[in-house]
Short mmCIF file of N, CA and C in Angstrom, two decimals:
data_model
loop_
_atom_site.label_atom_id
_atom_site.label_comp_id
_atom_site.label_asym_id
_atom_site.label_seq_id
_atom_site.Cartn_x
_atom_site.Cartn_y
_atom_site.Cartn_z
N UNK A 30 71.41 89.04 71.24
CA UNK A 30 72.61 89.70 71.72
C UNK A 30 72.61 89.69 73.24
N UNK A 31 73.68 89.47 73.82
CA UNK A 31 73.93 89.49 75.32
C UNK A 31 73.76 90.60 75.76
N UNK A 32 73.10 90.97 76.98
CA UNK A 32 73.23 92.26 77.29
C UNK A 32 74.32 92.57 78.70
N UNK A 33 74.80 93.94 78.24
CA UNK A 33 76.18 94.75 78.05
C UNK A 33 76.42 94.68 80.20
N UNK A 34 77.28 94.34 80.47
CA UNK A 34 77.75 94.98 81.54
C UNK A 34 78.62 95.35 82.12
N UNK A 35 78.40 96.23 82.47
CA UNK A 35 79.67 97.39 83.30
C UNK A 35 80.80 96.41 83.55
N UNK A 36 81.97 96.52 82.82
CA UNK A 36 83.25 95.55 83.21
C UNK A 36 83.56 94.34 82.96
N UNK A 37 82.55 94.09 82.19
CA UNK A 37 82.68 92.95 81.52
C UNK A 37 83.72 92.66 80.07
N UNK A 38 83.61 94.34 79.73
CA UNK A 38 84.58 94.32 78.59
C UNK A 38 83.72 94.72 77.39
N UNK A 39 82.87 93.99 77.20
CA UNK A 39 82.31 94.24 75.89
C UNK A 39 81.17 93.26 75.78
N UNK A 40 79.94 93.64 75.13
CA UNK A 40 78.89 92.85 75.08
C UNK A 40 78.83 91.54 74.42
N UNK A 41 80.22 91.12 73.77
CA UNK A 41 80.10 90.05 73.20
C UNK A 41 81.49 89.23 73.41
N UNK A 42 82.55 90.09 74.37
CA UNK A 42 83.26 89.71 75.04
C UNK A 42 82.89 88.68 76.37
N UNK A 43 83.65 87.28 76.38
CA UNK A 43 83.49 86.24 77.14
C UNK A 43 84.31 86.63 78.31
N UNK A 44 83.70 86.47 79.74
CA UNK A 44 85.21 86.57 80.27
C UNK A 44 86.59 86.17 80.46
N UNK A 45 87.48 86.77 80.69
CA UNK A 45 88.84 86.65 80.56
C UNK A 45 89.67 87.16 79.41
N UNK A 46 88.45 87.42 78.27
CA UNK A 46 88.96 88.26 77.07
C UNK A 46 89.82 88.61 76.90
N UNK A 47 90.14 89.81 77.97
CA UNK A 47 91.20 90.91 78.34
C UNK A 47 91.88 90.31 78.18
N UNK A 48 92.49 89.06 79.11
CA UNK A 48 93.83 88.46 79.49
C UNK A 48 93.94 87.53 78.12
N UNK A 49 92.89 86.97 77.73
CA UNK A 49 93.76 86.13 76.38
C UNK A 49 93.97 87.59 75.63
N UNK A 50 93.15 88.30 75.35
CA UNK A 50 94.23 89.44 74.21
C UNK A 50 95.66 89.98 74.81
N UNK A 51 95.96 90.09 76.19
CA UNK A 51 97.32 90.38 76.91
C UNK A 51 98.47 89.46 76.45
N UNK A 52 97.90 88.20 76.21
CA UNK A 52 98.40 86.92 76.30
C UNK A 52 98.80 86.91 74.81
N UNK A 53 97.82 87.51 74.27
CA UNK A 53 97.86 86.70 72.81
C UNK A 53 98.97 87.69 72.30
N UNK A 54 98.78 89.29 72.52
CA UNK A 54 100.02 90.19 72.52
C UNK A 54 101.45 89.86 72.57
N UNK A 55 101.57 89.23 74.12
CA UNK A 55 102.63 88.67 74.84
C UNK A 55 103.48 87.21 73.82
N UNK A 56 102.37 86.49 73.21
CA UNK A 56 102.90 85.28 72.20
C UNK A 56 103.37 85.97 70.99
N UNK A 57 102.66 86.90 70.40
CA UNK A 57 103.17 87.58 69.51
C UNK A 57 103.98 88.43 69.05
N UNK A 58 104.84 88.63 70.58
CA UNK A 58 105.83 89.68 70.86
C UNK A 58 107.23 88.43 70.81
N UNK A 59 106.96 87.59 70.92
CA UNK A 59 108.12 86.71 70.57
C UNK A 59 108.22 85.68 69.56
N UNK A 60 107.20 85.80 68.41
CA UNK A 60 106.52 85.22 67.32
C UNK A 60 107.57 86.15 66.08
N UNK A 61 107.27 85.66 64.90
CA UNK A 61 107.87 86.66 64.09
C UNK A 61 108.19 88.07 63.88
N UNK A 62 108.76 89.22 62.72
CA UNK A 62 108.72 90.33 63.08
C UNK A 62 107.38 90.93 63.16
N UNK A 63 106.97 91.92 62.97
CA UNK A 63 105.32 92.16 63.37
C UNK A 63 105.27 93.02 61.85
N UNK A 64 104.02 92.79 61.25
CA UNK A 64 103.63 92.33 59.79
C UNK A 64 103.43 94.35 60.18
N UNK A 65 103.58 95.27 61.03
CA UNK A 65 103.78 96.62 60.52
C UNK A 65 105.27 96.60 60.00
N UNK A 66 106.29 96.19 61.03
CA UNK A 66 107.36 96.36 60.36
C UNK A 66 107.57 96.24 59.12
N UNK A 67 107.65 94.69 58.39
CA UNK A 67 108.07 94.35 57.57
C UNK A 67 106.67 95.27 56.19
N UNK A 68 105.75 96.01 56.28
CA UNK A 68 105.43 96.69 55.69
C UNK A 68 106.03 98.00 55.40
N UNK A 69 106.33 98.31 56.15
CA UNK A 69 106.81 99.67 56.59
C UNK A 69 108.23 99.55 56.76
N UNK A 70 109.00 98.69 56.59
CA UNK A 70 110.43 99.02 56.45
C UNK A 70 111.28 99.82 55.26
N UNK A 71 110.71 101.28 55.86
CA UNK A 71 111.40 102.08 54.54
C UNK A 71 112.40 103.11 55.03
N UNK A 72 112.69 103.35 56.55
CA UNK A 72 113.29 104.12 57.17
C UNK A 72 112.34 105.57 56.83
N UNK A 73 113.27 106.08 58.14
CA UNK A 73 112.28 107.34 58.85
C UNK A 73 110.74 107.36 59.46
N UNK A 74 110.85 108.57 59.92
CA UNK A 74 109.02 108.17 60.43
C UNK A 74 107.93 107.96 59.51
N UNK A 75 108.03 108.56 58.14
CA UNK A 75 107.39 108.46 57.16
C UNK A 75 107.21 107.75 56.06
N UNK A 76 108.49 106.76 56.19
CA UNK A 76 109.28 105.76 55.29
C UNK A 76 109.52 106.39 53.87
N UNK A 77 109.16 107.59 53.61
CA UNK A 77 109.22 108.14 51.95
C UNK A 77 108.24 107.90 51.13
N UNK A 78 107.45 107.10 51.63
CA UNK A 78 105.92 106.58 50.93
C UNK A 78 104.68 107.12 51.85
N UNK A 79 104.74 107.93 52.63
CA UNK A 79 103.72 107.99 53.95
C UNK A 79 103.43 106.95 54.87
N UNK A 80 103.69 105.90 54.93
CA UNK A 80 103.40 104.96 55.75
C UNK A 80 104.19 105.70 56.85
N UNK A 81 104.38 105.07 58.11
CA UNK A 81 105.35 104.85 59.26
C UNK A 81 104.98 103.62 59.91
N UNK A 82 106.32 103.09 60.63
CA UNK A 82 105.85 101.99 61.52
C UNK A 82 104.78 102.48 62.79
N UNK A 83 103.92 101.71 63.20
CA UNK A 83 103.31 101.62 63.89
C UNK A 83 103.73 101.24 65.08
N UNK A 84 103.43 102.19 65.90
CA UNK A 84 104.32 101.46 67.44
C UNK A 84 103.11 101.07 68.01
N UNK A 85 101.88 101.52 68.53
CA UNK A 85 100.48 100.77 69.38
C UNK A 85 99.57 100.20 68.76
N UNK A 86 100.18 99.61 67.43
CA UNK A 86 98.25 99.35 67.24
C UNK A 86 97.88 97.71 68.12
N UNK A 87 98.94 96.81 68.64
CA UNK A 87 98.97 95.48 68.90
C UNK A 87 97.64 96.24 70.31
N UNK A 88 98.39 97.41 71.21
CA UNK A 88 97.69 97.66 72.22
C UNK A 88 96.41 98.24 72.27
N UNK A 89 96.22 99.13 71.01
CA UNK A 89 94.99 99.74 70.73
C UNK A 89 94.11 98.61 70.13
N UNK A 90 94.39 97.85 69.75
CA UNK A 90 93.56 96.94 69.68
C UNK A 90 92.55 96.12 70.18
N UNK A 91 93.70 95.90 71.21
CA UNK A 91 93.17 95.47 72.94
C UNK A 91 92.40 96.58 73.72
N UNK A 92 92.83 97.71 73.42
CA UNK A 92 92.22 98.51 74.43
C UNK A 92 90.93 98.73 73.72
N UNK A 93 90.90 98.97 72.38
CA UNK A 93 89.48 99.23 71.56
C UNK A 93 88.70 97.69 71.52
N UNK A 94 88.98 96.55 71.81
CA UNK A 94 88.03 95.31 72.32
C UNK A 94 87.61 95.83 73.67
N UNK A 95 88.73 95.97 74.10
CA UNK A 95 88.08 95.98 75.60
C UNK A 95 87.07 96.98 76.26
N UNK A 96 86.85 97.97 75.19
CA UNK A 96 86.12 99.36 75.13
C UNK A 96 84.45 98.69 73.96
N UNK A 97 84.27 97.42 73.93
CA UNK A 97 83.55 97.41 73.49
C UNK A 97 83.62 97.14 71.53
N UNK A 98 84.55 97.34 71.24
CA UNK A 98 84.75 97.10 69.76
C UNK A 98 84.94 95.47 69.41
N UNK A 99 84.89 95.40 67.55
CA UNK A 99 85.25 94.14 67.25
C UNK A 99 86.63 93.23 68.50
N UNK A 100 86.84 92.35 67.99
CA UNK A 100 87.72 91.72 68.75
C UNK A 100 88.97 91.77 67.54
N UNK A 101 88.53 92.24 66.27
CA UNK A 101 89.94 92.72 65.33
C UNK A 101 89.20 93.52 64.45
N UNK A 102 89.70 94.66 64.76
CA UNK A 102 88.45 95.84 64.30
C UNK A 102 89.56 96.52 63.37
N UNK A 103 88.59 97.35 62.47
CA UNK A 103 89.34 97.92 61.22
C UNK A 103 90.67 98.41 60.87
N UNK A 104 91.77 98.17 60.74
CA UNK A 104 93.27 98.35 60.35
C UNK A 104 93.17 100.29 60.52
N UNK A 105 92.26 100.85 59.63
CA UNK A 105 92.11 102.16 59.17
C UNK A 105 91.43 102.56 60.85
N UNK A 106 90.56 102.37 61.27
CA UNK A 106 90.38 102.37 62.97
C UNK A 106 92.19 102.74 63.36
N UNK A 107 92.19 101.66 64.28
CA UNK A 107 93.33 101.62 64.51
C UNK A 107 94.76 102.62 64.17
N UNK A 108 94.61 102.79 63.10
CA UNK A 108 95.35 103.62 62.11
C UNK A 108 95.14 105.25 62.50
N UNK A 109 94.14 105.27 62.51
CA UNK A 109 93.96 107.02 62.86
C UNK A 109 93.48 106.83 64.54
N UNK A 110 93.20 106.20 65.30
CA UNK A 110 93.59 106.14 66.74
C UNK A 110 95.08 106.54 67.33
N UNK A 111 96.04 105.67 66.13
CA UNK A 111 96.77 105.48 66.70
C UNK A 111 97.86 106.71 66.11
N UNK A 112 96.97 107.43 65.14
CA UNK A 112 97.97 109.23 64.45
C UNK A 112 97.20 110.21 66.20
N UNK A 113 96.11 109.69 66.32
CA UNK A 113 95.92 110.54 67.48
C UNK A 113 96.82 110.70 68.67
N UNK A 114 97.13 109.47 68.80
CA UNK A 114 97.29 109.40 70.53
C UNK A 114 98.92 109.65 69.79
N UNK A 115 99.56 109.42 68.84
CA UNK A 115 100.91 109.92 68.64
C UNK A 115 101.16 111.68 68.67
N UNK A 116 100.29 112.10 68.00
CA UNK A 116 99.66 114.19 67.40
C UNK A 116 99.56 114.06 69.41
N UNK A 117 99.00 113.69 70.39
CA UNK A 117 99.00 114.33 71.53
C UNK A 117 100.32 114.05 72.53
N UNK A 118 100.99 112.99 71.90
CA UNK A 118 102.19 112.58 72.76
C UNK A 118 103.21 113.94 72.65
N UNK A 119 103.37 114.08 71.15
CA UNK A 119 104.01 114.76 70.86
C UNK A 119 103.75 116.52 71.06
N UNK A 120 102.64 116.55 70.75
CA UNK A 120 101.90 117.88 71.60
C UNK A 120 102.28 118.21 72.60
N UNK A 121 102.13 117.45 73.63
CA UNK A 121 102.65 117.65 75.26
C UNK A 121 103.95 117.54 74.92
N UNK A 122 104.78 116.32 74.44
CA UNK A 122 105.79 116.72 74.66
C UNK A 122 106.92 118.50 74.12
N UNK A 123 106.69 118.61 73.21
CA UNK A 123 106.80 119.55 72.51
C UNK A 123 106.42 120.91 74.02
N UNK A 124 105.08 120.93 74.36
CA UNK A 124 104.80 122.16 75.13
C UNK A 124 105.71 121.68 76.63
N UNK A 125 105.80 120.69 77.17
CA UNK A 125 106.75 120.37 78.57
C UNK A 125 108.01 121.05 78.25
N UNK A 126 108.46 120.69 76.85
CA UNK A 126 110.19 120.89 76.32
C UNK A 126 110.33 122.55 76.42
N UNK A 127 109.18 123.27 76.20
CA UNK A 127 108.93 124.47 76.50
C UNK A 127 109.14 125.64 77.97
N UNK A 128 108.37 124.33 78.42
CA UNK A 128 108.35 124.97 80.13
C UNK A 128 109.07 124.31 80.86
N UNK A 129 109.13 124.93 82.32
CA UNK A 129 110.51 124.63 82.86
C UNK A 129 111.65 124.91 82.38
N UNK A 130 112.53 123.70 82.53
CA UNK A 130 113.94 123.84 81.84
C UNK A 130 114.12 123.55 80.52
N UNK A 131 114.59 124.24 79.58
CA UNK A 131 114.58 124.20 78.25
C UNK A 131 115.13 123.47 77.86
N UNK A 132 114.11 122.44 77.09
CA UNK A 132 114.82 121.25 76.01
C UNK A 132 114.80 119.67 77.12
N UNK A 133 114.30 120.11 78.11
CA UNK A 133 114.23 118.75 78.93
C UNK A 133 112.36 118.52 79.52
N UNK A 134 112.40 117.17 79.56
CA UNK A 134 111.06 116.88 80.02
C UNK A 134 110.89 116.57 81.54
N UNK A 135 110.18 117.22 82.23
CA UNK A 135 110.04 116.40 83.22
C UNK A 135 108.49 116.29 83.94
N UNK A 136 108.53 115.26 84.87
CA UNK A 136 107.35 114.74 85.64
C UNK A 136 106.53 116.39 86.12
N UNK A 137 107.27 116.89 86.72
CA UNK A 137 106.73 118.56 86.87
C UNK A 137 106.11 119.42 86.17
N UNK A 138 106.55 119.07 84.88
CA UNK A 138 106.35 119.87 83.31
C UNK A 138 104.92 118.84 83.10
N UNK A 139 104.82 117.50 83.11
CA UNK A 139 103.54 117.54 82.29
C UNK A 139 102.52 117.32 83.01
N UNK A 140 102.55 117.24 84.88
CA UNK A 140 101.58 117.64 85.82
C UNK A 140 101.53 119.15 85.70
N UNK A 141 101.75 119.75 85.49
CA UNK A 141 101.47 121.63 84.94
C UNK A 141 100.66 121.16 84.19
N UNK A 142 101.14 120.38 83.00
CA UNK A 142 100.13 120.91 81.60
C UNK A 142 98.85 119.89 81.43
N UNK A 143 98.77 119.33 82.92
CA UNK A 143 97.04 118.49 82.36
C UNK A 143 96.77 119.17 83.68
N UNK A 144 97.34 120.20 84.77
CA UNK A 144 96.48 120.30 86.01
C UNK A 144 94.94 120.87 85.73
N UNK A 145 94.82 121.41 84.77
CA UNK A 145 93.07 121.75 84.27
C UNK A 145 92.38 121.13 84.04
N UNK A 146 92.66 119.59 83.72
CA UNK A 146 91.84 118.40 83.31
C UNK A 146 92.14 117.87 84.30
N UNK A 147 91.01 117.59 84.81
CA UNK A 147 90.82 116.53 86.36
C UNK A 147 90.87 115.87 85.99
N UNK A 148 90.40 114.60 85.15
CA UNK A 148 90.13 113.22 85.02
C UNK A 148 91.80 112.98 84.29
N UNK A 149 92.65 113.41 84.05
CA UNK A 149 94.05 113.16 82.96
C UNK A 149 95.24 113.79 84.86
N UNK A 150 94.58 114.49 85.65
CA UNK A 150 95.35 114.70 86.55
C UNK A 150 95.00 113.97 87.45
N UNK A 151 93.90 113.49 87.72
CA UNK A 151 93.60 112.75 89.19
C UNK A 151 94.36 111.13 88.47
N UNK A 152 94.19 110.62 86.99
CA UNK A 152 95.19 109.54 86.57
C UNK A 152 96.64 109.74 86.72
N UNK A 153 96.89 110.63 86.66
CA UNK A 153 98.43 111.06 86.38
C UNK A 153 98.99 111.11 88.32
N UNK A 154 98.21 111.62 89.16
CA UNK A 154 98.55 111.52 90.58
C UNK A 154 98.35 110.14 90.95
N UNK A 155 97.73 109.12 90.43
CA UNK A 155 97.33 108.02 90.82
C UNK A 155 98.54 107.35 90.24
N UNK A 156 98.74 107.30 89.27
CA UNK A 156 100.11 106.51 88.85
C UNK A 156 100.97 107.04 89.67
N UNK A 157 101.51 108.57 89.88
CA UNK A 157 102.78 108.81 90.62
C UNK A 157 102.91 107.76 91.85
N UNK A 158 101.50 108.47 92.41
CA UNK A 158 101.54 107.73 94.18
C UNK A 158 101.41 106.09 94.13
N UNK A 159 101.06 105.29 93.10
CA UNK A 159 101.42 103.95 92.84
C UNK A 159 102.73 103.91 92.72
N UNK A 160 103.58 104.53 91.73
CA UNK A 160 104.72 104.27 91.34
C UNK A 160 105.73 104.29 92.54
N UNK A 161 105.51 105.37 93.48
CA UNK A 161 105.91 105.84 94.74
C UNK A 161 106.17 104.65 95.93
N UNK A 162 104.86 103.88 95.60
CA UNK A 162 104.44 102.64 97.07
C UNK A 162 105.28 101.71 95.90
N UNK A 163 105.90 101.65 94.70
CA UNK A 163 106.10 100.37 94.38
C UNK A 163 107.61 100.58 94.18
N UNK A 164 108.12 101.86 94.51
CA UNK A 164 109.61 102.33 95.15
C UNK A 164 110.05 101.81 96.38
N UNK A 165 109.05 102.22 97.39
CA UNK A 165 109.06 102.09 98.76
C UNK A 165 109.00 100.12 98.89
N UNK A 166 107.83 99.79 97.97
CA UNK A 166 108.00 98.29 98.52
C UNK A 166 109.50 97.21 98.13
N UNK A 167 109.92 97.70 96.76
CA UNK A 167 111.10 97.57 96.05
C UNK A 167 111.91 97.60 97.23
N UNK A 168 112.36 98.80 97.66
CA UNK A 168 113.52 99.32 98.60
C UNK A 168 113.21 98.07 100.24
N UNK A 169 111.92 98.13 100.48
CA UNK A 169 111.70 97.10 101.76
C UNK A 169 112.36 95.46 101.35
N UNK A 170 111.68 95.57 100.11
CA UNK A 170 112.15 94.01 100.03
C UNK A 170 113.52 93.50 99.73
N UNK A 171 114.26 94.88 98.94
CA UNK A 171 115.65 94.46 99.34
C UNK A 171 116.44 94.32 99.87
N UNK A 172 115.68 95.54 100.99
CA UNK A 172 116.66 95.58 102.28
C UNK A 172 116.18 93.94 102.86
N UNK A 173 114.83 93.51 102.89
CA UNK A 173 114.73 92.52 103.57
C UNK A 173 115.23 91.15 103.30
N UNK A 174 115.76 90.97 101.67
CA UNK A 174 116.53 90.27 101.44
C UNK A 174 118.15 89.59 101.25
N UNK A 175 118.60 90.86 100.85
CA UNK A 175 120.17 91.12 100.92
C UNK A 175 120.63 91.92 102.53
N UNK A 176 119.70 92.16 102.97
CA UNK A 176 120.35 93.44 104.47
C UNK A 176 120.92 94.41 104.02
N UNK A 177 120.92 95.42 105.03
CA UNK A 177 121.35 96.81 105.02
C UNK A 177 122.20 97.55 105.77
#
């Protein structure tokens, strides 16, 4: 067995891994319908059978290779990863819809509700202030192309 290093992806991950699974995502997003749908085409979130469509598993997939897992790791994996990270979307959202202004979400509302978790707030300030410089560069380059 190869031994493991920091950023490499995974101990049996080759490099560039990452990007062919991005890639391979990206081919498959314009490839047929995606084999959750056409399982799960029963309407509603639950389809009436318990299933639901799956909206992340193409990404949890990728993200659980890239964390070191198979390179197509267990359906049932995947499956309850992906009831998690839905049970917390909706969690937060649900408590934001709460605070503040009632019945609306905003950027304000769910920096409140992770400011106790450093590592989910120091990510969450890091995206803003990215998102921020990629406003500011947006706005430069149009002015610098069309004029102002």
């Amino acid at each position: 067995m190869a031994a493991f290093r920091w950023g490499s992806g995974s101990p049996s991950a080759p490099p560039g891994s990452a990007r062919r699974c991005l890639a391979a995502m990206a081919d498959e997003e314009e490839d047929a319908p995606f084999e959750e749908d056409a399982e799960d085409a029963g309407g509603g979130l639950d389809g009436g059978q318990g299933k639901r469509k799956r909206l992340f598993s193409k990404e949890l997939r990728c993200m659980m290779y890239g964390f070191g897992d198979d390179q197509n790791p267990y359906t049932e994996s995947v499956d309850i990863l992906e009831d998690l990270v839905i049970e917390f979307i909706t969690e937060m959202t649900h408590k934001a819809m709460s605070i503040g202004r009632q019945g609306r979400v905003q950027v304000e509302d769910i920096v409140f509700l992770i400011r106790k978790d450093p590592r989910k707030f120091a990510r969450v300030k890091d995206l803003l202030t990215m998102n921020e410089e990629l406003k500011r560069a947006r706005k430069a380059f149009d002015e610098a192309n069309y004029g102002s």
